[in-house]
CSV table of N, CA, C and O in Angstrom, one decimal:
chain,number,residue,atom,x,y,z
A,1,GLY,N,3.0,-16.6,10.7
A,1,GLY,CA,4.1,-15.7,10.3
A,1,GLY,C,4.3,-14.7,11.4
A,1,GLY,O,3.7,-14.7,12.5
A,2,HIS,N,5.3,-13.9,11.2
A,2,HIS,CA,5.6,-12.8,12.1
A,2,HIS,C,5.0,-11.5,11.7
A,2,HIS,O,5.8,-10.6,11.3
A,3,PHE,N,3.7,-11.4,11.7
A,3,PHE,CA,3.0,-10.3,11.2
A,3,PHE,C,3.4,-9.0,11.9
A,3,PHE,O,3.7,-8.0,11.2
A,4,GLN,N,3.5,-9.0,13.2
A,4,GLN,CA,3.9,-7.8,13.9
A,4,GLN,C,5.3,-7.3,13.6
A,4,GLN,O,5.5,-6.1,13.4
A,5,ASP,N,6.2,-8.2,13.4
A,5,ASP,CA,7.6,-7.8,13.0
A,5,ASP,C,7.6,-7.2,11.6
A,5,ASP,O,8.2,-6.2,11.4
A,6,ALA,N,6.8,-7.8,10.8
A,6,ALA,CA,6.7,-7.3,9.4
A,6,ALA,C,6.1,-5.9,9.4
A,6,ALA,O,6.6,-5.0,8.7
A,7,LEU,N,5.0,-5.7,10.1
A,7,LEU,CA,4.4,-4.4,10.2
A,7,LEU,C,5.3,-3.4,10.8
A,7,LEU,O,5.3,-2.2,10.3
A,8,ASN,N,6.0,-3.7,11.8
A,8,ASN,CA,6.9,-2.7,12.4
A,8,ASN,C,8.0,-2.3,11.4
A,8,ASN,O,8.2,-1.1,11.3
A,9,ASN,N,8.5,-3.2,10.7
A,9,ASN,CA,9.5,-2.8,9.7
A,9,ASN,C,8.9,-2.0,8.5
A,9,ASN,O,9.5,-1.0,8.1
A,10,LEU,N,7.8,-2.4,8.1
A,10,LEU,CA,7.1,-1.7,7.0
A,10,LEU,C,6.7,-0.3,7.4
A,10,LEU,O,6.8,0.7,6.6
A,11,GLU,N,6.2,-0.1,8.7
A,11,GLU,CA,5.9,1.2,9.1
A,11,GLU,C,7.1,2.1,9.3
A,11,GLU,O,7.0,3.3,8.9
A,12,GLN,N,8.2,1.5,9.7
A,12,GLN,CA,9.5,2.3,9.8
A,12,GLN,C,9.9,2.7,8.3
A,12,GLN,O,10.3,3.9,8.1
A,13,ALA,N,9.8,1.8,7.4
A,13,ALA,CA,10.1,2.1,6.0
A,13,ALA,C,9.2,3.2,5.5
A,13,ALA,O,9.7,4.1,4.8
A,14,SER,N,7.9,3.1,5.8
A,14,SER,CA,7.0,4.1,5.2
A,14,SER,C,7.3,5.5,5.8
A,14,SER,O,7.3,6.5,5.0
A,15,HIS,N,7.7,5.6,7.0
A,15,HIS,CA,8.0,6.9,7.6
A,15,HIS,C,9.3,7.5,7.0
A,15,HIS,O,9.3,8.7,6.6
A,16,LEU,N,10.3,6.6,6.8
A,16,LEU,CA,11.5,7.1,6.1
A,16,LEU,C,11.2,7.5,4.7
A,16,LEU,O,11.7,8.5,4.2
A,17,LEU,N,10.5,6.7,3.9
A,17,LEU,CA,10.2,7.0,2.5
A,17,LEU,C,9.4,8.3,2.4
A,17,LEU,O,9.5,9.0,1.5
A,18,GLN,N,8.4,8.5,3.3
A,18,GLN,CA,7.6,9.7,3.3
A,18,GLN,C,8.5,10.9,3.5
A,18,GLN,O,8.3,12.0,2.9
A,19,THR,N,9.5,10.8,4.3
A,19,THR,CA,10.5,11.9,4.5
A,19,THR,C,11.3,12.1,3.3
A,19,THR,O,11.6,13.3,2.9
A,20,LEU,N,11.8,11.1,2.6
A,20,LEU,CA,12.7,11.2,1.5
A,20,LEU,C,12.0,11.7,0.3
A,20,LEU,O,12.5,12.6,-0.4
A,21,SER,N,10.8,11.2,0.0
A,21,SER,CA,10.1,11.6,-1.3
A,21,SER,C,8.6,11.2,-1.1
A,21,SER,O,8.2,10.2,-1.7
A,22,PRO,N,7.8,12.0,-0.5
A,22,PRO,CA,6.5,11.6,-0.2
A,22,PRO,C,5.5,11.5,-1.3
A,22,PRO,O,4.6,10.7,-1.3
A,23,ASP,N,5.7,12.3,-2.4
A,23,ASP,CA,4.8,12.3,-3.5
A,23,ASP,C,5.2,11.6,-4.8
A,23,ASP,O,4.4,11.5,-5.7
A,24,ASN,N,6.4,11.1,-4.8
A,24,ASN,CA,6.9,10.5,-6.0
A,24,ASN,C,7.8,9.3,-5.7
A,24,ASN,O,9.0,9.4,-6.0
A,25,ASN,N,7.2,8.3,-5.1
A,25,ASN,CA,8.0,7.2,-4.7
A,25,ASN,C,7.3,5.9,-4.9
A,25,ASN,O,6.4,5.6,-4.1
A,26,SER,N,7.7,5.1,-5.8
A,26,SER,CA,7.1,3.8,-6.1
A,26,SER,C,7.4,2.8,-5.0
A,26,SER,O,6.6,1.9,-4.8
A,27,TYR,N,8.5,3.0,-4.2
A,27,TYR,CA,8.7,2.1,-3.1
A,27,TYR,C,7.7,2.3,-2.0
A,27,TYR,O,7.3,1.4,-1.4
A,28,LEU,N,7.3,3.6,-1.8
A,28,LEU,CA,6.3,3.8,-0.8
A,28,LEU,C,4.9,3.2,-1.2
A,28,LEU,O,4.2,2.6,-0.3
A,29,TYR,N,4.6,3.2,-2.5
A,29,TYR,CA,3.4,2.5,-3.0
A,29,TYR,C,3.5,1.0,-2.5
A,29,TYR,O,2.6,0.5,-2.0
A,30,ARG,N,4.7,0.4,-2.7
A,30,ARG,CA,4.8,-1.0,-2.4
A,30,ARG,C,4.7,-1.3,-0.9
A,30,ARG,O,4.1,-2.3,-0.5
A,31,VAL,N,5.3,-0.4,-0.1
A,31,VAL,CA,5.2,-0.6,1.3
A,31,VAL,C,3.7,-0.5,1.8
A,31,VAL,O,3.2,-1.3,2.6
A,32,TYR,N,3.0,0.5,1.3
A,32,TYR,CA,1.5,0.6,1.6
A,32,TYR,C,0.8,-0.6,1.2
A,32,TYR,O,-0.1,-1.1,1.9
A,33,SER,N,1.1,-1.2,0.0
A,33,SER,CA,0.4,-2.4,-0.5
A,33,SER,C,0.7,-3.6,0.4
A,33,SER,O,-0.2,-4.4,0.7
A,34,LEU,N,1.9,-3.7,0.9
A,34,LEU,CA,2.3,-4.8,1.8
A,34,LEU,C,1.6,-4.7,3.1
A,34,LEU,O,1.1,-5.7,3.7
A,35,ILE,N,1.6,-3.5,3.7
A,35,ILE,CA,0.9,-3.3,4.9
A,35,ILE,C,-0.6,-3.6,4.8
A,35,ILE,O,-1.2,-4.3,5.6
A,36,ALA,N,-1.2,-3.2,3.7
A,36,ALA,CA,-2.6,-3.5,3.4
A,36,ALA,C,-2.8,-5.0,3.3
A,36,ALA,O,-3.8,-5.5,3.8
A,37,SER,N,-1.9,-5.7,2.6
A,37,SER,CA,-2.1,-7.1,2.5
A,37,SER,C,-2.0,-7.9,3.8
A,37,SER,O,-2.8,-8.8,4.1
A,38,ILE,N,-1.1,-7.5,4.6
A,38,ILE,CA,-1.0,-8.1,6.0
A,38,ILE,C,-2.2,-7.8,6.8
A,38,ILE,O,-2.8,-8.7,7.4
A,39,ARG,N,-2.7,-6.6,6.8
A,39,ARG,CA,-3.9,-6.2,7.5
A,39,ARG,C,-5.1,-7.0,7.0
A,39,ARG,O,-5.9,-7.5,7.8
A,40,SER,N,-5.2,-7.2,5.7
A,40,SER,CA,-6.3,-8.0,5.1
A,40,SER,C,-6.2,-9.4,5.6
A,40,SER,O,-7.2,-10.0,6.0
A,41,ASP,N,-5.0,-10.0,5.6
A,41,ASP,CA,-4.8,-11.3,6.1
A,41,ASP,C,-5.2,-11.5,7.5
A,41,ASP,O,-5.6,-12.6,7.9
A,42,GLN,N,-5.0,-10.4,8.3
A,42,GLN,CA,-5.4,-10.5,9.7
A,42,GLN,C,-6.9,-10.2,9.9
A,42,GLN,O,-7.3,-10.1,11.1
A,43,GLY,N,-7.6,-9.9,8.9
A,43,GLY,CA,-9.0,-9.6,9.0
A,43,GLY,C,-9.4,-8.2,9.3
A,43,GLY,O,-10.5,-7.8,9.6
A,44,GLU,N,-8.4,-7.3,9.2
A,44,GLU,CA,-8.5,-5.9,9.5
A,44,GLU,C,-8.8,-5.2,8.2
A,44,GLU,O,-8.0,-4.4,7.7
A,45,PHE,N,-10.0,-5.4,7.7
A,45,PHE,CA,-10.3,-5.0,6.3
A,45,PHE,C,-10.4,-3.5,6.2
A,45,PHE,O,-10.0,-2.9,5.1
A,46,ASN,N,-10.9,-2.7,7.1
A,46,ASN,CA,-11.0,-1.3,7.0
A,46,ASN,C,-9.6,-0.7,7.0
A,46,ASN,O,-9.3,0.3,6.2
A,47,CYS,N,-8.7,-1.2,7.8
A,47,CYS,CA,-7.3,-0.7,7.8
A,47,CYS,C,-6.6,-1.1,6.5
A,47,CYS,O,-5.9,-0.3,5.9
A,48,ALA,N,-6.9,-2.3,6.0
A,48,ALA,CA,-6.3,-2.7,4.7
A,48,ALA,C,-6.8,-1.8,3.6
A,48,ALA,O,-6.0,-1.3,2.8
A,49,LEU,N,-8.1,-1.5,3.6
A,49,LEU,CA,-8.7,-0.6,2.6
A,49,LEU,C,-8.0,0.8,2.6
A,49,LEU,O,-7.7,1.3,1.6
A,50,SER,N,-7.8,1.3,3.8
A,50,SER,CA,-7.2,2.6,4.0
A,50,SER,C,-5.8,2.6,3.3
A,50,SER,O,-5.4,3.5,2.6
A,51,PHE,N,-5.0,1.5,3.6
A,51,PHE,CA,-3.6,1.5,3.0
A,51,PHE,C,-3.7,1.2,1.5
A,51,PHE,O,-2.8,1.8,0.7
A,52,TYR,N,-4.6,0.4,1.0
A,52,TYR,CA,-4.7,0.2,-0.4
A,52,TYR,C,-5.1,1.5,-1.1
A,52,TYR,O,-4.6,1.8,-2.2
A,53,GLU,N,-6.0,2.3,-0.5
A,53,GLU,CA,-6.4,3.6,-1.0
A,53,GLU,C,-5.2,4.6,-1.1
A,53,GLU,O,-5.0,5.3,-2.0
A,54,LYS,N,-4.4,4.5,0.0
A,54,LYS,CA,-3.2,5.4,0.0
A,54,LYS,C,-2.2,5.0,-1.1
A,54,LYS,O,-1.7,5.8,-1.8
A,55,ALA,N,-2.1,3.7,-1.3
A,55,ALA,CA,-1.2,3.2,-2.4
A,55,ALA,C,-1.8,3.6,-3.8
A,55,ALA,O,-1.0,4.1,-4.7
A,56,PHE,N,-3.1,3.5,-3.9
A,56,PHE,CA,-3.8,3.9,-5.2
A,56,PHE,C,-3.6,5.4,-5.4
A,56,PHE,O,-3.2,5.8,-6.5
A,57,ASP,N,-3.8,6.2,-4.4
A,57,ASP,CA,-3.6,7.7,-4.6
A,57,ASP,C,-2.1,8.0,-5.0
A,57,ASP,O,-1.9,8.9,-5.8
A,58,LEU,N,-1.2,7.3,-4.4
A,58,LEU,CA,0.2,7.6,-4.8
A,58,LEU,C,0.5,7.1,-6.2
A,58,LEU,O,1.1,7.8,-7.0
A,59,GLU,N,-0.1,5.9,-6.5
A,59,GLU,CA,0.1,5.4,-7.9
A,59,GLU,C,-0.4,6.4,-8.9
A,59,GLU,O,0.2,6.6,-10.0
A,60,LYS,N,-1.6,7.0,-8.6
A,60,LYS,CA,-2.2,8.0,-9.6
A,60,LYS,C,-1.2,9.2,-9.8
A,60,LYS,O,-1.3,9.8,-10.8
A,61,LYS,N,-0.5,9.5,-8.8
A,61,LYS,CA,0.4,10.7,-8.9
A,61,LYS,C,1.7,10.4,-9.7
A,61,LYS,O,2.2,11.3,-10.3
A,62,ILE,N,2.1,9.1,-9.7
A,62,ILE,CA,3.4,8.8,-10.4
A,62,ILE,C,3.2,8.0,-11.7
A,62,ILE,O,4.2,7.8,-12.3
A,63,ARG,N,2.0,7.6,-12.0
A,63,ARG,CA,1.8,6.8,-13.2
A,63,ARG,C,0.7,7.5,-14.1
A,63,ARG,O,-0.2,8.1,-13.6
A,64,PRO,N,0.8,7.2,-15.4
A,64,PRO,CA,-0.2,7.7,-16.3
A,64,PRO,C,-1.5,6.8,-16.1
A,64,PRO,O,-1.4,5.7,-15.5
A,65,ASP,N,-2.7,7.3,-16.5
A,65,ASP,CA,-3.9,6.7,-16.2
A,65,ASP,C,-4.0,5.3,-16.8
A,65,ASP,O,-4.8,4.4,-16.3
A,66,ASP,N,-3.3,5.0,-17.9
A,66,ASP,CA,-3.4,3.7,-18.6
A,66,ASP,C,-2.3,2.8,-18.1
A,66,ASP,O,-2.0,1.8,-18.8
A,67,HIS,N,-1.6,3.1,-17.0
A,67,HIS,CA,-0.5,2.2,-16.6
A,67,HIS,C,-1.0,1.0,-15.8
A,67,HIS,O,-2.1,1.1,-15.2
A,68,PHE,N,-0.3,-0.1,-16.0
A,68,PHE,CA,-0.7,-1.4,-15.3
A,68,PHE,C,-0.8,-1.2,-13.8
A,68,PHE,O,-1.7,-1.8,-13.2
A,69,GLY,N,0.0,-0.3,-13.2
A,69,GLY,CA,-0.1,-0.1,-11.7
A,69,GLY,C,-1.4,0.4,-11.3
A,69,GLY,O,-1.9,0.1,-10.2
A,70,ILE,N,-2.1,1.2,-12.1
A,70,ILE,CA,-3.4,1.7,-11.7
A,70,ILE,C,-4.4,0.6,-11.7
A,70,ILE,O,-5.2,0.5,-10.7
A,71,ALA,N,-4.4,-0.3,-12.6
A,71,ALA,CA,-5.2,-1.5,-12.6
A,71,ALA,C,-4.9,-2.4,-11.5
A,71,ALA,O,-5.9,-2.9,-10.8
A,72,ARG,N,-3.7,-2.5,-11.1
A,72,ARG,CA,-3.3,-3.4,-10.0
A,72,ARG,C,-3.8,-2.8,-8.7
A,72,ARG,O,-4.3,-3.5,-7.9
A,73,SER,N,-3.7,-1.5,-8.6
A,73,SER,CA,-4.2,-0.8,-7.3
A,73,SER,C,-5.7,-1.0,-7.2
A,73,SER,O,-6.2,-1.3,-6.1
A,74,LEU,N,-6.5,-0.9,-8.3
A,74,LEU,CA,-7.9,-1.0,-8.3
A,74,LEU,C,-8.3,-2.5,-7.9
A,74,LEU,O,-9.2,-2.8,-7.2
A,75,LYS,N,-7.5,-3.4,-8.5
A,75,LYS,CA,-7.7,-4.8,-8.1
A,75,LYS,C,-7.5,-5.1,-6.7
A,75,LYS,O,-8.3,-5.8,-6.0
A,76,ASP,N,-6.4,-4.5,-6.1
A,76,ASP,CA,-6.2,-4.7,-4.7
A,76,ASP,C,-7.3,-4.1,-3.8
A,76,ASP,O,-7.7,-4.8,-2.9
A,77,ILE,N,-7.8,-3.0,-4.2
A,77,ILE,CA,-9.0,-2.4,-3.4
A,77,ILE,C,-10.2,-3.3,-3.5
A,77,ILE,O,-10.9,-3.6,-2.6
A,78,GLY,N,-10.4,-3.9,-4.7
A,78,GLY,CA,-11.5,-4.8,-4.9
A,78,GLY,C,-11.4,-6.0,-4.1
A,78,GLY,O,-12.4,-6.6,-3.7
A,79,THR,N,-10.2,-6.5,-3.9
A,79,THR,CA,-10.1,-7.8,-3.1
A,79,THR,C,-10.5,-7.6,-1.6
A,79,THR,O,-11.0,-8.5,-1.0
A,80,VAL,N,-10.4,-6.4,-1.1
A,80,VAL,CA,-10.9,-6.1,0.2
A,80,VAL,C,-12.4,-6.3,0.3
A,80,VAL,O,-12.9,-6.9,1.3
A,81,TYR,N,-13.1,-5.9,-0.7
A,81,TYR,CA,-14.6,-6.1,-0.7
A,81,TYR,C,-15.0,-7.5,-1.0
A,81,TYR,O,-16.1,-7.9,-0.7
A,82,TYR,N,-14.1,-8.3,-1.5
A,82,TYR,CA,-14.4,-9.7,-1.9
A,82,TYR,C,-14.4,-10.5,-0.7
A,82,TYR,O,-15.1,-11.3,-0.2
């Protein structure tokens, strides 16, 4: 795939979304998750974990504790350790 192109676009999106609405943005959560997924696919597990944790922290700010997204974020973090 075109990992570097994807990462460049996702990083640009993350910077723009952080500017627009840094603490309450479900799109930013998705961008972080996609970056983490690509990094994990490339074997960059520490970087992937960092982005999954950013996504989780954002998810906790915008969702109630019993929301599906919280469980999804925890699952994503767990996959890095798998």
